[in-house]
GROMACS .gro file of N, CA and C in nm:
model
  504
    1GLU      N    1   2.840   3.520   1.541
    1GLU     CA    2   2.840   3.508   1.396
    1GLU      C    3   2.750   3.391   1.356
    2LYS      N    4   2.656   3.417   1.266
    2LYS     CA    5   2.563   3.314   1.219
    2LYS      C    6   2.636   3.213   1.131
    3GLN      N    7   2.610   3.086   1.159
    3GLN     CA    8   2.669   2.981   1.077
    3GLN      C    9   2.564   2.935   0.975
    4ASN      N   10   2.605   2.929   0.849
    4ASN     CA   11   2.512   2.888   0.745
    4ASN      C   12   2.478   2.740   0.756
    5LYS      N   13   2.353   2.709   0.722
    5LYS     CA   14   2.310   2.569   0.718
    5LYS      C   15   2.334   2.518   0.576
    6VAL      N   16   2.409   2.409   0.567
    6VAL     CA   17   2.447   2.354   0.437
    6VAL      C   18   2.396   2.210   0.424
    7LEU      N   19   2.338   2.181   0.309
    7LEU     CA   20   2.290   2.046   0.278
    7LEU      C   21   2.363   1.997   0.154
    8LEU      N   22   2.424   1.878   0.165
    8LEU     CA   23   2.488   1.813   0.052
    8LEU      C   24   2.401   1.695   0.010
    9ILE      N   25   2.363   1.693  -0.117
    9ILE     CA   26   2.281   1.585  -0.170
    9ILE      C   27   2.364   1.505  -0.269
   10GLU      N   28   2.377   1.377  -0.243
   10GLU     CA   29   2.448   1.289  -0.337
   10GLU      C   30   2.345   1.237  -0.437
   11SER      N   31   2.351   1.288  -0.558
   11SER     CA   32   2.250   1.249  -0.657
   11SER      C   33   2.301   1.146  -0.758
   12ASP      N   34   2.422   1.097  -0.739
   12ASP     CA   35   2.472   0.990  -0.827
   12ASP      C   36   2.411   0.859  -0.777
   13ILE      N   37   2.294   0.826  -0.830
   13ILE     CA   38   2.221   0.709  -0.780
   13ILE      C   39   2.266   0.579  -0.845
   14ARG      N   40   2.343   0.587  -0.951
   14ARG     CA   41   2.392   0.466  -1.016
   14ARG      C   42   2.518   0.413  -0.949
   15ARG      N   43   2.609   0.506  -0.915
   15ARG     CA   44   2.736   0.467  -0.853
   15ARG      C   45   2.770   0.565  -0.740
   16PRO      N   46   2.695   0.561  -0.631
   16PRO     CA   47   2.722   0.654  -0.522
   16PRO      C   48   2.859   0.629  -0.461
   17SER      N   49   2.925   0.739  -0.423
   17SER     CA   50   3.059   0.722  -0.365
   17SER      C   51   3.087   0.818  -0.251
   18VAL      N   52   3.020   0.929  -0.244
   18VAL     CA   53   3.054   1.032  -0.146
   18VAL      C   54   3.035   0.982  -0.003
   19ALA      N   55   2.917   0.937   0.030
   19ALA     CA   56   2.889   0.893   0.167
   19ALA      C   57   2.974   0.774   0.207
   20LYS      N   58   2.988   0.678   0.118
   20LYS     CA   59   3.064   0.557   0.150
   20LYS      C   60   3.213   0.586   0.163
   21SER      N   61   3.263   0.677   0.085
   21SER     CA   62   3.407   0.703   0.083
   21SER      C   63   3.454   0.791   0.197
   22TYR      N   64   3.375   0.888   0.236
   22TYR     CA   65   3.425   0.991   0.326
   22TYR      C   66   3.362   0.997   0.464
   23TYR      N   67   3.241   0.948   0.478
   23TYR     CA   68   3.172   0.970   0.604
   23TYR      C   69   3.115   0.840   0.660
   24ARG      N   70   3.115   0.831   0.792
   24ARG     CA   71   3.045   0.722   0.860
   24ARG      C   72   2.915   0.783   0.911
   25LEU      N   73   2.807   0.745   0.845
   25LEU     CA   74   2.678   0.802   0.881
   25LEU      C   75   2.600   0.702   0.965
   26ARG      N   76   2.495   0.750   1.029
   26ARG     CA   77   2.413   0.658   1.110
   26ARG      C   78   2.355   0.549   1.020
   27GLY      N   79   2.293   0.453   1.078
   27GLY     CA   80   2.252   0.332   1.007
   27GLY      C   81   2.146   0.346   0.899
   28THR      N   82   2.084   0.460   0.885
   28THR     CA   83   1.976   0.474   0.788
   28THR      C   84   2.024   0.459   0.645
   29VAL      N   85   1.938   0.402   0.561
   29VAL     CA   86   1.971   0.391   0.419
   29VAL      C   87   1.881   0.482   0.336
   30HIS      N   88   1.792   0.554   0.403
   30HIS     CA   89   1.703   0.644   0.330
   30HIS      C   90   1.783   0.757   0.267
   31GLY      N   91   1.747   0.793   0.146
   31GLY     CA   92   1.819   0.899   0.078
   31GLY      C   93   1.737   0.958  -0.034
   32PHE      N   94   1.807   1.016  -0.130
   32PHE     CA   95   1.747   1.090  -0.241
   32PHE      C   96   1.642   1.007  -0.316
   33THR      N   97   1.678   0.887  -0.359
   33THR     CA   98   1.581   0.806  -0.435
   33THR      C   99   1.460   0.771  -0.350
   34ASP      N  100   1.482   0.744  -0.223
   34ASP     CA  101   1.370   0.708  -0.134
   34ASP      C  102   1.272   0.824  -0.117
   35ILE      N  103   1.325   0.946  -0.113
   35ILE     CA  104   1.238   1.065  -0.105
   35ILE      C  105   1.159   1.080  -0.235
   36ILE      N  106   1.229   1.071  -0.348
   36ILE     CA  107   1.167   1.092  -0.478
   36ILE      C  108   1.054   0.993  -0.505
   37ILE      N  109   1.073   0.865  -0.467
   37ILE     CA  110   0.968   0.765  -0.494
   37ILE      C  111   0.866   0.756  -0.381
   38GLY      N  112   0.881   0.841  -0.279
   38GLY     CA  113   0.782   0.850  -0.172
   38GLY      C  114   0.795   0.745  -0.063
   39GLU      N  115   0.910   0.681  -0.051
   39GLU     CA  116   0.929   0.579   0.053
   39GLU      C  117   0.993   0.633   0.180
   40ALA      N  118   1.034   0.759   0.178
   40ALA     CA  119   1.093   0.820   0.298
   40ALA      C  120   1.064   0.969   0.298
   41SER      N  121   1.052   1.024   0.417
   41SER     CA  122   1.033   1.168   0.429
   41SER      C  123   1.166   1.238   0.419
   42PHE      N  124   1.161   1.365   0.388
   42PHE     CA  125   1.280   1.450   0.381
   42PHE      C  126   1.355   1.441   0.513
   43GLU      N  127   1.283   1.452   0.624
   43GLU     CA  128   1.345   1.453   0.757
   43GLU      C  129   1.416   1.321   0.786
   44LYS      N  130   1.359   1.207   0.744
   44LYS     CA  131   1.421   1.077   0.771
   44LYS      C  132   1.547   1.053   0.689
   45ALA      N  133   1.561   1.125   0.579
   45ALA     CA  134   1.677   1.105   0.491
   45ALA      C  135   1.797   1.192   0.528
   46ILE      N  136   1.778   1.285   0.620
   46ILE     CA  137   1.887   1.375   0.658
   46ILE      C  138   1.986   1.305   0.751
   47ASN      N  139   2.113   1.316   0.718
   47ASN     CA  140   2.221   1.268   0.804
   47ASN      C  141   2.307   1.387   0.840
   48ILE      N  142   2.356   1.392   0.962
   48ILE     CA  143   2.451   1.495   1.000
   48ILE      C  144   2.589   1.430   1.001
   49VAL      N  145   2.680   1.487   0.923
   49VAL     CA  146   2.815   1.431   0.915
   49VAL      C  147   2.883   1.452   1.049
   50PRO      N  148   2.926   1.344   1.113
   50PRO     CA  149   2.986   1.355   1.247
   50PRO      C  150   3.102   1.454   1.251
   51GLY      N  151   3.101   1.535   1.358
   51GLY     CA  152   3.207   1.634   1.379
   51GLY      C  153   3.191   1.761   1.298
   52THR      N  154   3.078   1.774   1.227
   52THR     CA  155   3.055   1.893   1.144
   52THR      C  156   2.912   1.941   1.161
   53ASN      N  157   2.881   2.051   1.096
   53ASN     CA  158   2.742   2.099   1.087
   53ASN      C  159   2.683   2.066   0.950
   54LEU      N  160   2.755   1.987   0.871
   54LEU     CA  161   2.710   1.952   0.736
   54LEU      C  162   2.599   1.848   0.742
   55HIS      N  163   2.488   1.880   0.679
   55HIS     CA  164   2.378   1.785   0.667
   55HIS      C  165   2.389   1.720   0.529
   56MET      N  166   2.354   1.592   0.521
   56MET     CA  167   2.371   1.520   0.395
   56MET      C  168   2.253   1.428   0.368
   57ILE      N  169   2.218   1.421   0.240
   57ILE     CA  170   2.123   1.321   0.194
   57ILE      C  171   2.201   1.231   0.100
   58THR      N  172   2.208   1.102   0.133
   58THR     CA  173   2.279   1.008   0.048
   58THR      C  174   2.197   0.980  -0.077
   59SER      N  175   2.252   0.902  -0.167
   59SER     CA  176   2.181   0.871  -0.292
   59SER      C  177   2.056   0.787  -0.266
   60GLY      N  178   2.055   0.711  -0.160
   60GLY     CA  179   1.939   0.630  -0.126
   60GLY      C  180   1.963   0.481  -0.143
   61SER      N  181   1.861   0.405  -0.111
   61SER     CA  182   1.876   0.259  -0.112
   61SER      C  183   1.844   0.196  -0.247
   62LYS      N  184   1.779   0.267  -0.333
   62LYS     CA  185   1.736   0.213  -0.463
   62LYS      C  186   1.827   0.262  -0.574
   63ARG      N  187   1.844   0.179  -0.676
   63ARG     CA  188   1.922   0.215  -0.795
   63ARG      C  189   1.828   0.218  -0.915
   64TYR      N  190   1.804   0.335  -0.966
   64TYR     CA  191   1.714   0.354  -1.080
   64TYR      C  192   1.783   0.435  -1.187
   65ASP      N  193   1.718   0.442  -1.301
   65ASP     CA  194   1.758   0.537  -1.404
   65ASP      C  195   1.698   0.670  -1.360
   66PHE      N  196   1.780   0.768  -1.338
   66PHE     CA  197   1.740   0.898  -1.286
   66PHE      C  198   1.626   0.959  -1.368
   67THR      N  199   1.636   0.947  -1.501
   67THR     CA  200   1.536   1.008  -1.589
   67THR      C  201   1.399   0.942  -1.573
   68ASP      N  202   1.395   0.819  -1.521
   68ASP     CA  203   1.268   0.752  -1.494
   68ASP      C  204   1.206   0.801  -1.364
   69LEU      N  205   1.288   0.859  -1.277
   69LEU     CA  206   1.243   0.899  -1.144
   69LEU      C  207   1.187   1.039  -1.135
   70VAL      N  208   1.252   1.133  -1.202
   70VAL     CA  209   1.222   1.273  -1.174
   70VAL      C  210   1.233   1.359  -1.300
   71SER      N  211   1.146   1.459  -1.307
   71SER     CA  212   1.153   1.557  -1.416
   71SER      C  213   1.224   1.682  -1.363
   72VAL      N  214   1.257   1.771  -1.453
   72VAL     CA  215   1.321   1.897  -1.414
   72VAL      C  216   1.229   1.973  -1.318
   73GLU      N  217   1.099   1.978  -1.347
   73GLU     CA  218   1.005   2.052  -1.262
   73GLU      C  219   0.994   1.990  -1.123
   74GLN      N  220   0.992   1.857  -1.115
   74GLN     CA  221   0.987   1.789  -0.985
   74GLN      C  222   1.114   1.818  -0.904
   75LEU      N  223   1.226   1.817  -0.972
   75LEU     CA  224   1.352   1.843  -0.905
   75LEU      C  225   1.359   1.988  -0.856
   76LYS      N  226   1.309   2.082  -0.936
   76LYS     CA  227   1.303   2.222  -0.893
   76LYS      C  228   1.220   2.236  -0.766
   77LYS      N  229   1.107   2.167  -0.761
   77LYS     CA  230   1.020   2.171  -0.644
   77LYS      C  231   1.093   2.115  -0.521
   78PHE      N  232   1.162   2.004  -0.539
   78PHE     CA  233   1.238   1.943  -0.431
   78PHE      C  234   1.347   2.038  -0.380
   79ILE      N  235   1.419   2.101  -0.471
   79ILE     CA  236   1.525   2.195  -0.433
   79ILE      C  237   1.466   2.316  -0.360
   80ARG      N  238   1.350   2.364  -0.405
   80ARG     CA  239   1.282   2.475  -0.338
   80ARG      C  240   1.251   2.439  -0.193
   81ILE      N  241   1.207   2.317  -0.170
   81ILE     CA  242   1.178   2.271  -0.034
   81ILE      C  243   1.308   2.270   0.049
   82CYS      N  244   1.415   2.224  -0.011
   82CYS     CA  245   1.545   2.221   0.058
   82CYS      C  246   1.592   2.361   0.095
   83THR      N  247   1.573   2.456   0.005
   83THR     CA  248   1.621   2.593   0.031
   83THR      C  249   1.537   2.667   0.134
   84GLU      N  250   1.421   2.616   0.168
   84GLU     CA  251   1.343   2.674   0.277
   84GLU      C  252   1.410   2.646   0.412
   85GLU      N  253   1.481   2.536   0.421
   85GLU     CA  254   1.545   2.493   0.544
   85GLU      C  255   1.695   2.524   0.549
   86TYR      N  256   1.759   2.530   0.432
   86TYR     CA  257   1.904   2.545   0.425
   86TYR      C  258   1.945   2.671   0.350
   87ASP      N  259   2.059   2.729   0.393
   87ASP     CA  260   2.114   2.846   0.325
   87ASP      C  261   2.178   2.808   0.192
   88TYR      N  262   2.244   2.691   0.191
   88TYR     CA  263   2.311   2.642   0.070
   88TYR      C  264   2.274   2.495   0.049
   89VAL      N  265   2.241   2.462  -0.073
   89VAL     CA  266   2.213   2.323  -0.111
   89VAL      C  267   2.311   2.288  -0.222
   90ILE      N  268   2.396   2.190  -0.195
   90ILE     CA  269   2.497   2.147  -0.292
   90ILE      C  270   2.458   2.008  -0.340
   91ILE      N  271   2.448   1.993  -0.471
   91ILE     CA  272   2.410   1.863  -0.526
   91ILE      C  273   2.531   1.805  -0.599
   92GLY      N  274   2.580   1.694  -0.548
   92GLY     CA  275   2.689   1.623  -0.613
   92GLY      C  276   2.630   1.532  -0.719
   93SER      N  277   2.665   1.557  -0.842
   93SER     CA  278   2.604   1.480  -0.952
   93SER      C  279   2.703   1.379  -1.010
   94PRO      N  280   2.652   1.287  -1.089
   94PRO     CA  281   2.741   1.191  -1.155
   94PRO      C  282   2.820   1.259  -1.267
   95PRO      N  283   2.922   1.191  -1.318
   95PRO     CA  284   2.997   1.247  -1.431
   95PRO      C  285   2.902   1.276  -1.548
   96ILE      N  286   2.929   1.382  -1.619
   96ILE     CA  287   2.837   1.427  -1.724
   96ILE      C  288   2.844   1.343  -1.851
   97ILE      N  289   2.959   1.290  -1.884
   97ILE     CA  290   2.974   1.220  -2.012
   97ILE      C  291   2.894   1.090  -2.021
   98PRO      N  292   2.905   0.997  -1.925
   98PRO     CA  293   2.840   0.868  -1.949
   98PRO      C  294   2.687   0.867  -1.934
   99VAL      N  295   2.630   0.958  -1.854
   99VAL     CA  296   2.485   0.954  -1.830
   99VAL      C  297   2.425   1.094  -1.842
  100SER      N  298   2.293   1.098  -1.862
  100SER     CA  299   2.226   1.227  -1.881
  100SER      C  300   2.169   1.284  -1.751
  101ASP      N  301   2.186   1.216  -1.639
  101ASP     CA  302   2.130   1.261  -1.511
  101ASP      C  303   2.170   1.405  -1.479
  102THR      N  304   2.297   1.436  -1.501
  102THR     CA  305   2.349   1.568  -1.467
  102THR      C  306   2.280   1.678  -1.546
  103LEU      N  307   2.239   1.649  -1.669
  103LEU     CA  308   2.171   1.750  -1.750
  103LEU      C  309   2.037   1.788  -1.689
  104ILE      N  310   1.967   1.693  -1.630
  104ILE     CA  311   1.840   1.723  -1.561
  104ILE      C  312   1.868   1.807  -1.437
  105ILE      N  313   1.969   1.768  -1.361
  105ILE     CA  314   2.002   1.839  -1.237
  105ILE      C  315   2.039   1.983  -1.266
  106THR      N  316   2.124   2.007  -1.366
  106THR     CA  317   2.169   2.144  -1.393
  106THR      C  318   2.057   2.234  -1.441
  107GLN      N  319   1.955   2.176  -1.502
  107GLN     CA  320   1.841   2.257  -1.547
  107GLN      C  321   1.752   2.299  -1.429
  108ALA      N  322   1.769   2.234  -1.315
  108ALA     CA  323   1.686   2.264  -1.199
  108ALA      C  324   1.757   2.349  -1.094
  109THR      N  325   1.885   2.379  -1.116
  109THR     CA  326   1.962   2.450  -1.016
  109THR      C  327   1.993   2.594  -1.058
  110ASP      N  328   2.033   2.675  -0.960
  110ASP     CA  329   2.066   2.815  -0.987
  110ASP      C  330   2.208   2.831  -1.041
  111TYR      N  331   2.300   2.749  -0.994
  111TYR     CA  332   2.440   2.760  -1.033
  111TYR      C  333   2.496   2.621  -1.063
  112THR      N  334   2.588   2.616  -1.158
  112THR     CA  335   2.655   2.491  -1.192
  112THR      C  336   2.805   2.512  -1.186
  113MET      N  337   2.869   2.433  -1.103
  113MET     CA  338   3.015   2.432  -1.096
  113MET      C  339   3.062   2.304  -1.162
  114TYR      N  340   3.152   2.316  -1.256
  114TYR     CA  341   3.203   2.202  -1.332
  114TYR      C  342   3.331   2.154  -1.263
  115VAL      N  343   3.330   2.030  -1.214
  115VAL     CA  344   3.445   1.974  -1.143
  115VAL      C  345   3.530   1.894  -1.240
  116VAL      N  346   3.659   1.924  -1.240
  116VAL     CA  347   3.755   1.858  -1.329
  116VAL      C  348   3.868   1.803  -1.244
  117ARG      N  349   3.904   1.678  -1.267
  117ARG     CA  350   4.013   1.617  -1.191
  117ARG      C  351   4.146   1.645  -1.259
  118SER      N  352   4.233   1.711  -1.185
  118SER     CA  353   4.363   1.753  -1.237
  118SER      C  354   4.443   1.633  -1.288
  119GLU      N  355   4.502   1.650  -1.404
  119GLU     CA  356   4.591   1.552  -1.467
  119GLU      C  357   4.523   1.419  -1.498
  120LYS      N  358   4.391   1.410  -1.486
  120LYS     CA  359   4.317   1.288  -1.519
  120LYS      C  360   4.213   1.315  -1.627
  121THR      N  361   4.137   1.423  -1.610
  121THR     CA  362   4.030   1.454  -1.705
  121THR      C  363   4.091   1.514  -1.831
  122LYS      N  364   4.058   1.456  -1.942
  122LYS     CA  365   4.112   1.504  -2.070
  122LYS      C  366   4.033   1.627  -2.117
  123ILE      N  367   4.103   1.720  -2.181
  123ILE     CA  368   4.041   1.844  -2.231
  123ILE      C  369   3.925   1.813  -2.323
  124ILE      N  370   3.937   1.711  -2.406
  124ILE     CA  371   3.829   1.675  -2.499
  124ILE      C  372   3.703   1.636  -2.421
  125SER      N  373   3.721   1.569  -2.307
  125SER     CA  374   3.606   1.532  -2.223
  125SER      C  375   3.542   1.655  -2.160
  126VAL      N  376   3.624   1.749  -2.116
  126VAL     CA  377   3.572   1.874  -2.059
  126VAL      C  378   3.491   1.949  -2.165
  127ALA      N  379   3.546   1.958  -2.286
  127ALA     CA  380   3.477   2.027  -2.395
  127ALA      C  381   3.345   1.958  -2.430
  128GLU      N  382   3.345   1.826  -2.434
  128GLU     CA  383   3.222   1.752  -2.464
  128GLU      C  384   3.118   1.773  -2.354
  129GLY      N  385   3.162   1.772  -2.229
  129GLY     CA  386   3.070   1.799  -2.118
  129GLY      C  387   3.011   1.937  -2.126
  130LEU      N  388   3.093   2.037  -2.156
  130LEU     CA  389   3.045   2.174  -2.172
  130LEU      C  390   2.944   2.184  -2.287
  131ARG      N  391   2.974   2.116  -2.398
  131ARG     CA  392   2.883   2.116  -2.512
  131ARG      C  393   2.745   2.061  -2.471
  132LYS      N  394   2.745   1.953  -2.394
  132LYS     CA  395   2.619   1.893  -2.348
  132LYS      C  396   2.543   1.989  -2.256
  133LEU      N  397   2.615   2.054  -2.165
  133LEU     CA  398   2.551   2.149  -2.074
  133LEU      C  399   2.490   2.267  -2.150
  134ILE      N  400   2.566   2.322  -2.243
  134ILE     CA  401   2.518   2.436  -2.322
  134ILE      C  402   2.396   2.396  -2.406
  135SER      N  403   2.394   2.272  -2.454
  135SER     CA  404   2.283   2.226  -2.539
  135SER      C  405   2.149   2.225  -2.466
  136VAL      N  406   2.150   2.217  -2.331
  136VAL     CA  407   2.026   2.221  -2.254
  136VAL      C  408   2.005   2.356  -2.185
  137GLY      N  409   2.089   2.454  -2.221
  137GLY     CA  410   2.071   2.589  -2.168
  137GLY      C  411   2.136   2.615  -2.034
  138THR      N  412   2.224   2.527  -1.990
  138THR     CA  413   2.292   2.546  -1.862
  138THR      C  414   2.409   2.641  -1.878
  139LYS      N  415   2.419   2.734  -1.785
  139LYS     CA  416   2.534   2.825  -1.780
  139LYS      C  417   2.626   2.776  -1.669
  140VAL      N  418   2.750   2.752  -1.703
  140VAL     CA  419   2.847   2.708  -1.604
  140VAL      C  420   2.900   2.830  -1.529
  141SER      N  421   2.883   2.828  -1.397
  141SER     CA  422   2.923   2.942  -1.314
  141SER      C  423   3.072   2.944  -1.285
  142GLY      N  424   3.135   2.828  -1.293
  142GLY     CA  425   3.278   2.822  -1.265
  142GLY      C  426   3.328   2.679  -1.270
  143PHE      N  427   3.458   2.665  -1.252
  143PHE     CA  428   3.523   2.535  -1.253
  143PHE      C  429   3.588   2.509  -1.118
  144ILE      N  430   3.586   2.384  -1.077
  144ILE     CA  431   3.660   2.340  -0.959
  144ILE      C  432   3.758   2.235  -1.009
  145ILE      N  433   3.885   2.258  -0.985
  145ILE     CA  434   3.986   2.161  -1.024
  145ILE      C  435   4.032   2.093  -0.896
  146ASN      N  436   4.011   1.962  -0.887
  146ASN     CA  437   4.050   1.891  -0.766
  146ASN      C  438   4.171   1.803  -0.790
  147ASP      N  439   4.227   1.751  -0.684
  147ASP     CA  440   4.345   1.664  -0.687
  147ASP      C  441   4.468   1.731  -0.747
  148ILE      N  442   4.485   1.859  -0.726
  148ILE     CA  443   4.605   1.927  -0.774
  148ILE      C  444   4.722   1.891  -0.683
  149ASP      N  445   4.833   1.854  -0.743
  149ASP     CA  446   4.954   1.818  -0.670
  149ASP      C  447   5.039   1.943  -0.648
  150PHE      N  448   5.046   1.989  -0.525
  150PHE     CA  449   5.125   2.109  -0.492
  150PHE      C  450   5.262   2.074  -0.434
  151SER      N  451   5.303   1.948  -0.449
  151SER     CA  452   5.434   1.911  -0.398
  151SER      C  453   5.543   1.981  -0.478
  152LYS      N  454   5.665   1.981  -0.427
  152LYS     CA  455   5.775   2.054  -0.490
  152LYS      C  456   5.802   2.010  -0.633
  153ASN      N  457   5.777   1.885  -0.665
  153ASN     CA  458   5.810   1.833  -0.798
  153ASN      C  459   5.696   1.847  -0.899
  154SER      N  460   5.584   1.899  -0.857
  154SER     CA  461   5.471   1.908  -0.950
  154SER      C  462   5.485   2.028  -1.043
  155PHE      N  463   5.414   2.022  -1.152
  155PHE     CA  464   5.411   2.132  -1.249
  155PHE      C  465   5.367   2.261  -1.181
  156TYR      N  466   5.265   2.252  -1.095
  156TYR     CA  467   5.209   2.370  -1.033
  156TYR      C  468   5.308   2.437  -0.939
  157ALA      N  469   5.384   2.355  -0.866
  157ALA     CA  470   5.482   2.412  -0.774
  157ALA      C  471   5.592   2.483  -0.852
  158ARG      N  472   5.637   2.425  -0.963
  158ARG     CA  473   5.742   2.490  -1.044
  158ARG      C  474   5.688   2.618  -1.108
  159TYR      N  475   5.565   2.612  -1.157
  159TYR     CA  476   5.507   2.725  -1.229
  159TYR      C  477   5.482   2.844  -1.136
  160TYR      N  478   5.429   2.815  -1.018
  160TYR     CA  479   5.395   2.923  -0.924
  160TYR      C  480   5.504   2.950  -0.823
  161ASP      N  481   5.611   2.873  -0.826
  161ASP     CA  482   5.726   2.893  -0.740
  161ASP      C  483   5.686   2.896  -0.592
  162GLY      N  484   5.583   2.818  -0.557
  162GLY     CA  485   5.546   2.804  -0.417
  162GLY      C  486   5.469   2.919  -0.357
  163ASP      N  487   5.435   3.023  -0.435
  163ASP     CA  488   5.361   3.136  -0.379
  163ASP      C  489   5.212   3.118  -0.408
  164TYR      N  490   5.141   3.058  -0.311
  164TYR     CA  491   4.999   3.032  -0.327
  164TYR      C  492   4.913   3.131  -0.251
  165SER      N  493   4.974   3.231  -0.190
  165SER     CA  494   4.901   3.320  -0.101
  165SER      C  495   4.782   3.388  -0.168
  166SER      N  496   4.790   3.413  -0.297
  166SER     CA  497   4.678   3.482  -0.363
  166SER      C  498   4.560   3.388  -0.389
  167TYR      N  499   4.578   3.258  -0.363
  167TYR     CA  500   4.471   3.162  -0.389
  167TYR      C  501   4.397   3.123  -0.263
  168TYR      N  502   4.441   3.167  -0.147
  168TYR     CA  503   4.377   3.128  -0.023
  168TYR      C  504   4.300   3.241   0.038
   0.00000   0.00000   0.00000
């Protein structure tokens, strides 16, 4: 059975958290910003997450305003290069409300999944984020709700009575 090649790109260059929080990567600091400004090659920025087949590009060593770095067309070209090597390219973007970086990213991608943190993200914030996405012509392909509490005392456990089989 063929295993898909997956690349995760951390594009939150202002406040990166994915690589630092979850993975111990090799010593390189080259990443997304370094590729965009021409200080590192695509190949030098690739990290393989230990114990997995997941390839990752961190946000990079530089902190810039995303809109100063890249246009929608440049980002489309970069993603096209990534898709020549990988079956799936997942771009983790910053939160949509405080910065406009995500609006550039969504205009350059084929699909947009809107991530909402359960019991933390307010509905008004979700609606405002959707309004911003729609204003630039982005179609949201779906929602991902993370941090759902499935313990016995949670709302979800009471509502679904513990039968999650249809969700797996």
